[in-house]
Tab-separated table of C-alpha atoms in Angstrom:
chain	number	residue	atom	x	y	z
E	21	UNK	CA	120.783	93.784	75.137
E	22	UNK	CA	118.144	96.377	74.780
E	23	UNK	CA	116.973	98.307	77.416
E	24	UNK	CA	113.334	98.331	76.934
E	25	UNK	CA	111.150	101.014	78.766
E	26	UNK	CA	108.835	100.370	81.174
E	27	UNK	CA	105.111	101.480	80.516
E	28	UNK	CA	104.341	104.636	82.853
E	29	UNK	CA	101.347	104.776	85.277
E	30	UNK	CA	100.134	107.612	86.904
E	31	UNK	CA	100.390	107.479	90.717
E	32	UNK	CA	96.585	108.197	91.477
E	33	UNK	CA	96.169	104.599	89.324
E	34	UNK	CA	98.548	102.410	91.641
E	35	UNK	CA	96.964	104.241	94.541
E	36	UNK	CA	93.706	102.791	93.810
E	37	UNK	CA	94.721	99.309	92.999
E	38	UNK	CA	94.256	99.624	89.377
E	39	UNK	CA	96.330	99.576	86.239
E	40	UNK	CA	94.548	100.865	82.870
E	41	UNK	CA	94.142	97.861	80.334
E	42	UNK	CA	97.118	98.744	78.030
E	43	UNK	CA	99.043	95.745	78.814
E	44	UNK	CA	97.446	92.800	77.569
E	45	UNK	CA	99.434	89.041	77.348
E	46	UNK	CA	97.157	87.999	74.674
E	47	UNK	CA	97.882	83.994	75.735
E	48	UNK	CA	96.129	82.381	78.419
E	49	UNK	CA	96.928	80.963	81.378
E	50	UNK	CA	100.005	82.650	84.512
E	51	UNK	CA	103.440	82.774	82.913
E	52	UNK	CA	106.720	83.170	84.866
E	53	UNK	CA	109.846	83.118	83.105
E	54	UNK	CA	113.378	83.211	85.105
E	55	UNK	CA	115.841	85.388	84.137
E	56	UNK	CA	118.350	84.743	86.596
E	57	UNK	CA	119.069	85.615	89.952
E	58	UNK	CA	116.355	86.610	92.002
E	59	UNK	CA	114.424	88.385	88.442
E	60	UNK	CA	110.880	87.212	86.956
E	61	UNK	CA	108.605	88.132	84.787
E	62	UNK	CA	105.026	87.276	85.763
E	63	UNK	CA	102.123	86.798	83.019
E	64	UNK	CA	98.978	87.287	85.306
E	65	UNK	CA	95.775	88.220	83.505
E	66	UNK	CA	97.308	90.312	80.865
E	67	UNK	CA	98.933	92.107	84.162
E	68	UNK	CA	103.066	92.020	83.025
E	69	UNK	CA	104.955	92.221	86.659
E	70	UNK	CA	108.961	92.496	87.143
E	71	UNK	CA	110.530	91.240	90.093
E	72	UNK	CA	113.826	92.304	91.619
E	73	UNK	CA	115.056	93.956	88.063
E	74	UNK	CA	119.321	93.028	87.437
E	75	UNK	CA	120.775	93.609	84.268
E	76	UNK	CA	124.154	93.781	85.230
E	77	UNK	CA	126.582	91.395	82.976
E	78	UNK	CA	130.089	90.037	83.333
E	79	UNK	CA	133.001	90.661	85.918
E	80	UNK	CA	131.257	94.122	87.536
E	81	UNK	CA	127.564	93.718	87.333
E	82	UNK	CA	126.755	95.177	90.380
E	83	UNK	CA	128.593	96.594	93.424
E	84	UNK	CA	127.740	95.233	96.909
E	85	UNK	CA	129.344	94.899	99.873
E	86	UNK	CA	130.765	90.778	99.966
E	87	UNK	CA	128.867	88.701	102.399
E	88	UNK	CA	130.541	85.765	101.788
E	89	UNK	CA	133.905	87.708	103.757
E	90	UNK	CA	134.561	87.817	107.815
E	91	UNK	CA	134.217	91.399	108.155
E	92	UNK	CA	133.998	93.713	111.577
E	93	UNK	CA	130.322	94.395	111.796
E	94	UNK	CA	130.670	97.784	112.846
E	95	UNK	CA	132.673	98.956	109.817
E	96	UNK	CA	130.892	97.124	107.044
E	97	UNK	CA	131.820	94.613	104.486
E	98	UNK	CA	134.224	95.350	101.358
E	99	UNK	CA	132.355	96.804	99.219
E	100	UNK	CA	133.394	95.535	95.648
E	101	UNK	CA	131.895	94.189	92.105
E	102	UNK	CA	130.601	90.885	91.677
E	103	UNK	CA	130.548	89.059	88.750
E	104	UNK	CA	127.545	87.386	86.677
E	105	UNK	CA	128.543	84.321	85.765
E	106	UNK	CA	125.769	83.827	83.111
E	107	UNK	CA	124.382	86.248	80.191
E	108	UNK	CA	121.795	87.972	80.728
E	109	UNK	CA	118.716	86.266	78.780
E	110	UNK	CA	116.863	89.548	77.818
E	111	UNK	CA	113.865	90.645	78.336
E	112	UNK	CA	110.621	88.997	76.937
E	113	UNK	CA	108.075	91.977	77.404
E	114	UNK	CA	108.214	95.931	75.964
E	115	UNK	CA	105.652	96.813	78.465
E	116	UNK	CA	105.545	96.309	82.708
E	117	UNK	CA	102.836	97.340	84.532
E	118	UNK	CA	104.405	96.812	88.048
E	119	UNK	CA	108.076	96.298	89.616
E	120	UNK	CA	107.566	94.172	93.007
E	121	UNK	CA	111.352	94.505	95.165
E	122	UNK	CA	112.046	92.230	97.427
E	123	UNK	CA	114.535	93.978	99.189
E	124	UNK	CA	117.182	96.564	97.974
E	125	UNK	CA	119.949	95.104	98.234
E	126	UNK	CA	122.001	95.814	94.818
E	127	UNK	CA	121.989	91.528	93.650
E	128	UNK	CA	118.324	92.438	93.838
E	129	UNK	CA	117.813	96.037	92.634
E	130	UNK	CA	121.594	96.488	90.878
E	131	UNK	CA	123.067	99.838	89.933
E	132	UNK	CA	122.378	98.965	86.063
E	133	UNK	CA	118.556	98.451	86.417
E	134	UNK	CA	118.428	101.205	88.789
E	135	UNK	CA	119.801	103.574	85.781
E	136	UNK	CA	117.091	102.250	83.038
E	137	UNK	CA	114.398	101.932	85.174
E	138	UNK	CA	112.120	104.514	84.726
E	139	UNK	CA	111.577	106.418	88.267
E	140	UNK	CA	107.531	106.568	87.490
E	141	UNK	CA	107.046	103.202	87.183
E	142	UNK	CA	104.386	101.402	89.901
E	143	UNK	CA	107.177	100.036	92.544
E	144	UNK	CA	105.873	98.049	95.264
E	145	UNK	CA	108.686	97.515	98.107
E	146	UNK	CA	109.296	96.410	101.652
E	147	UNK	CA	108.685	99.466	104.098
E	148	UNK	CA	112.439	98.979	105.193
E	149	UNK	CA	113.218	100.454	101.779
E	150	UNK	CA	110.417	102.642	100.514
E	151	UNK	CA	111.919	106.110	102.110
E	152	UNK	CA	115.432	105.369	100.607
E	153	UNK	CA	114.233	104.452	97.164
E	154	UNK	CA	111.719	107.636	97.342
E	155	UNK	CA	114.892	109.541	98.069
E	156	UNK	CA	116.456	108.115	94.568
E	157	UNK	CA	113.241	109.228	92.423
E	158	UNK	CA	111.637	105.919	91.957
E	159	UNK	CA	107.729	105.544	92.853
E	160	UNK	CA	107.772	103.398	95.536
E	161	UNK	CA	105.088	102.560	97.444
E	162	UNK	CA	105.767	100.614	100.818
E	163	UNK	CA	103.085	96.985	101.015
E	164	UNK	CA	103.119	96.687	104.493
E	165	UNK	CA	103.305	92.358	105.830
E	166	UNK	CA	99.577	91.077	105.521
E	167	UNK	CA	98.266	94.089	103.184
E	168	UNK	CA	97.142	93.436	100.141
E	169	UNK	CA	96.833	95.488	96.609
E	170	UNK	CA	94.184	94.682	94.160
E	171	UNK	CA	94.691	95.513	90.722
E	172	UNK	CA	92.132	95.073	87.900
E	173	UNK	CA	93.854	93.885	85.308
E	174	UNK	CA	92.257	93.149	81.651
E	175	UNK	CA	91.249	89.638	81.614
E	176	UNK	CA	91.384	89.502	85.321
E	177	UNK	CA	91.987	90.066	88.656
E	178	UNK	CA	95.127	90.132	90.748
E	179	UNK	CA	95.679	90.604	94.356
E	180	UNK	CA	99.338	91.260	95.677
E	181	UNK	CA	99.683	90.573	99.283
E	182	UNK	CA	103.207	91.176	101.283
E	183	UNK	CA	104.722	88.769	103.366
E	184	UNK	CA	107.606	88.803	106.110
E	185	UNK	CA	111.226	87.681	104.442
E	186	UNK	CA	113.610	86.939	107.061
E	187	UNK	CA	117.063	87.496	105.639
E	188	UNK	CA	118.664	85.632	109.007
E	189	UNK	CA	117.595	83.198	111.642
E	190	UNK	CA	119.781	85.162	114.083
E	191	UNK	CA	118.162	87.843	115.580
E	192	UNK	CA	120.594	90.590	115.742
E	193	UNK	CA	121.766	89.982	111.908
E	194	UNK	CA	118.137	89.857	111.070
E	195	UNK	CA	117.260	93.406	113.055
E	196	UNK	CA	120.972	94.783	110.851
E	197	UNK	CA	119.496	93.621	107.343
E	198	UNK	CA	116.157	94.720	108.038
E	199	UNK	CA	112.806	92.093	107.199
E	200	UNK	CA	112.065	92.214	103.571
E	201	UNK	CA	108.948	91.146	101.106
E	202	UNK	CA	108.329	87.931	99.731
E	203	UNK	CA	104.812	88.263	97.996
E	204	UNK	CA	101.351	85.978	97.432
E	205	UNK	CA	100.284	86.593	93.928
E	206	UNK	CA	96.353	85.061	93.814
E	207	UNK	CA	95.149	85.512	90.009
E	208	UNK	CA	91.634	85.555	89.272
E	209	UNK	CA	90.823	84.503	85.594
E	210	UNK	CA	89.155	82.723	83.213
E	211	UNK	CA	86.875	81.104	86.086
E	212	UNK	CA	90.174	79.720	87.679
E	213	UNK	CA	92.254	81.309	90.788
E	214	UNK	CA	95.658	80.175	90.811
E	215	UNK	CA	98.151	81.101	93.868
E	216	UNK	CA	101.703	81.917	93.362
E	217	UNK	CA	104.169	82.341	96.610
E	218	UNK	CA	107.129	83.975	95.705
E	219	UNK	CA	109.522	83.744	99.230
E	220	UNK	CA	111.838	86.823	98.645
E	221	UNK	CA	115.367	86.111	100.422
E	222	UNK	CA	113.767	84.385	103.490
E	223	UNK	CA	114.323	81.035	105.690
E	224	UNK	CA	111.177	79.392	107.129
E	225	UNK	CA	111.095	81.377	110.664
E	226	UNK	CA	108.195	82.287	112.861
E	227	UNK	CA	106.948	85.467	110.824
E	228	UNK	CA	106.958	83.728	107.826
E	229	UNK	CA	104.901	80.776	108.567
E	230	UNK	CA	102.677	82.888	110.909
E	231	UNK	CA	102.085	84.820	107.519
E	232	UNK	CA	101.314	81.944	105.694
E	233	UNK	CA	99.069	80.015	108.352
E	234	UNK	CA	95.568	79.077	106.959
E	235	UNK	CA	96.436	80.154	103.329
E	236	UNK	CA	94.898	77.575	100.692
E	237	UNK	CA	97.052	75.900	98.606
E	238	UNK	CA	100.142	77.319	96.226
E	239	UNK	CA	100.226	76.457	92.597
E	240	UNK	CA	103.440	77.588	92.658
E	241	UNK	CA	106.212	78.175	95.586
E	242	UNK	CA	109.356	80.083	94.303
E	243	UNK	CA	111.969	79.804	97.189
E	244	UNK	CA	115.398	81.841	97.471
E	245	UNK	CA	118.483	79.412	97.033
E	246	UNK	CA	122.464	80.131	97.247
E	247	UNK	CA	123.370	79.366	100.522
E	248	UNK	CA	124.762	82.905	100.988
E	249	UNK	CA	127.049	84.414	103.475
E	250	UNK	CA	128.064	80.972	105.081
E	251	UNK	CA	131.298	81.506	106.495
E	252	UNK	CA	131.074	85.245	106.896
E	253	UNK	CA	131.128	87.345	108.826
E	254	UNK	CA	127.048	87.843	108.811
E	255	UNK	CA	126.356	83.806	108.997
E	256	UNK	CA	124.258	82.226	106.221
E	257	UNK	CA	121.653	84.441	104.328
E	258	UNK	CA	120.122	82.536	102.421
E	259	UNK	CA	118.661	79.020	102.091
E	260	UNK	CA	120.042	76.255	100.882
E	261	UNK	CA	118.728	72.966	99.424
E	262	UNK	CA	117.626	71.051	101.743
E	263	UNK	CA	116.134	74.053	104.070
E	264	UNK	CA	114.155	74.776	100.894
E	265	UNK	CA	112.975	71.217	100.217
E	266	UNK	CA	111.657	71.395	104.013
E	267	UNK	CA	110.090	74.911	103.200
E	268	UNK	CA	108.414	73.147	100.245
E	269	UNK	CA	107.441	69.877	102.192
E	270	UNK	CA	105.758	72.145	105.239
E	271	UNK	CA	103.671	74.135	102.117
E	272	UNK	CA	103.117	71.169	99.672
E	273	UNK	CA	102.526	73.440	96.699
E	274	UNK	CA	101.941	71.874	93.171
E	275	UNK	CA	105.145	73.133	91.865
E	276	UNK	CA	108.533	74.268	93.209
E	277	UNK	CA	110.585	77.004	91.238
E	278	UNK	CA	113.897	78.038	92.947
E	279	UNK	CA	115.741	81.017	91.848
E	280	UNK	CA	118.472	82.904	93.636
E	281	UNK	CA	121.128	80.400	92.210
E	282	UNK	CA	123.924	79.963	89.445
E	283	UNK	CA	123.812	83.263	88.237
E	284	UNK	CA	126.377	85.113	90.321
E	285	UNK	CA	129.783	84.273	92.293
E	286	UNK	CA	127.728	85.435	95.470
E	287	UNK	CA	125.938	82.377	95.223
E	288	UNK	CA	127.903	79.232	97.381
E	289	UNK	CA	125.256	76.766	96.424
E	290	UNK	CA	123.145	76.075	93.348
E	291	UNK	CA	120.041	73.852	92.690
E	292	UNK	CA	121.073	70.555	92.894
E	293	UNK	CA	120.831	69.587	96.471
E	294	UNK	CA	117.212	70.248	96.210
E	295	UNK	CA	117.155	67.871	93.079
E	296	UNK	CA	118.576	65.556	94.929
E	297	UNK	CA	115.925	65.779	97.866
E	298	UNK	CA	113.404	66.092	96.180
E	299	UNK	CA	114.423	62.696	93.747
E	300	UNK	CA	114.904	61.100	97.313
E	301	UNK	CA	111.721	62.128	99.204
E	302	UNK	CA	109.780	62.007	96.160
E	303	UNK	CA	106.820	64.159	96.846
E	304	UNK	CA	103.952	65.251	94.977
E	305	UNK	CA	105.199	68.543	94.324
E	306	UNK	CA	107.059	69.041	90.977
E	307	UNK	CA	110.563	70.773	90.681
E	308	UNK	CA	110.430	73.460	87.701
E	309	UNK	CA	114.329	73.736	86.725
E	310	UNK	CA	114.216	76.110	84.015
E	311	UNK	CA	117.028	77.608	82.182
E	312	UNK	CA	117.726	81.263	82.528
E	313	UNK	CA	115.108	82.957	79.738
E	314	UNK	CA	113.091	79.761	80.217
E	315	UNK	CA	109.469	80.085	80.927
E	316	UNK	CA	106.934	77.924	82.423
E	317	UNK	CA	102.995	78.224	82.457
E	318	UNK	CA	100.485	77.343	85.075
């Protein structure tokens, strides 16, 4: 796979919200393709954004500690390489404009991507993680919950706004992994606003819904599967199906796109639960399943 590099912007730009219009989609309409794991790329307005970059392959993609393992909580986990069970689609784009992290976690930000990325590209990051990323060279910039970052991108306008990810529905393993970013992505173009939620590794708790309250309606909602951790030593931390397909009935989007599934051994659960719920509730939002490299347009 090549390792394509990432467009440079000077800081003063991402300070003020803007991007210069270099990076142009040249097709109409909000693109997201899935590239596995938690790892987009966004279309928006001719604005090119990567999410939660991975490009790890086979038996040692990335090295994490296991949280799928009891472990003593004051020591640690085992630290070891997981394995991608998939390859790694490629990349679609030569040019990004702007890296949004989730959390840094290494299935999220893995020691592969964190090598070819290049440390002056626009990285917008929970403020759990900004100082430690800062400390590694990359230009991070902490998006505080509720504030927002406007960019004006060349057939558009898009507004990234950070939202509380709850990796835990217990409170002490919650206050130990530290609240991450999911992100609302509003896009302003072609006389048409469309409204992307992408959750981050969250469950539906109190922050999160506060967050959320009084927002209008989601084009698309792009929830965190996997069921992870269940059975270790941390408890489960991540959703599964059907605590997804109650996510997605409480914010009745348009369209659902899960990620955070089938790419890794981390993962204990994949995507079909929330098939199955959503074949058996039948609701009126629809349940994008792409394959890894697929894309789908809004």
């Amino acid at each position: 796979m090549k390792r394509r590099e990432f467009l440079q912007l000077c800081g003063a730009g991402l300070a003020a919200g803007l991007t210069p219009a270099a990076a142009r989609s040249g097709s109409a309409g909000v693109h997201v393709r899935w590239l596995g794991g938690a790892m987009l790329e966004i279309e928006a307005a001719g604005l090119r954004i990567l999410t939660d970059p991975c490009l790890g392959e086979g038996a040692e993609a990335f090295v994490m500690g296991d949280p799928n393992e009891m472990f003593d909580l004051s020591k640690g986990p085992n630290v070891k390489p997981h394995a991608r069970l998939t390859p790694f689609p490629g990349l679609a784009q030569e040019q990004y404009d702007l890296v949004l992290l989730s959390h840094a976690h290494e299935d999220h930000f893995d020691q592969a991507a964190q090598a070819w990325l290049d440390r002056q590209v626009p990285l917008l990051a929970p403020q759990h993680d900004t100082a430690a990323l800062r400390q590694k060279g990359f230009a991070a910039q902490a998006l505080t919950h509720g504030a927002a970052r406007r960019f004006e991108a060349p057939d558009g306008l898009v507004t990234v706004t950070a939202v509380p990810a709850v990796h835990s529905l217990n409170p002490r393993i919650a206050a130990i992994l530290g609240l991450g970013n999911g992100y609302l992505i509003e896009v302003e173009a072609g006389g048409q606003r469309q409204r992307i939620y992408w959750a981050g590794d969250t469950f539906d708790a109190e922050p999160v819904a506060a967050a959320l309250a009084g927002q209008a309606p989601l084009d698309l909602f792009i929830p965190h599967l996997g069921a992870v951790g269940g059975g270790g030593a941390l408890g489960q931390i991540s959703m599964n199906c059907g605590q997804a397909a109650d996510f997605a009935a409480r914010l009745a989007p348009k369209a659902v796109l899960p990620v955070h599934h089938s790419t890794y051994a981390l993962y204990q659960e994949g995507p079909e639960g929330l098939r199955a719920a959503h074949a058996a509730a039948a609701p009126a939002w629809q349940l994008r399943l792409p394959a890894e490299g697929g894309r789908i347009t809004l």
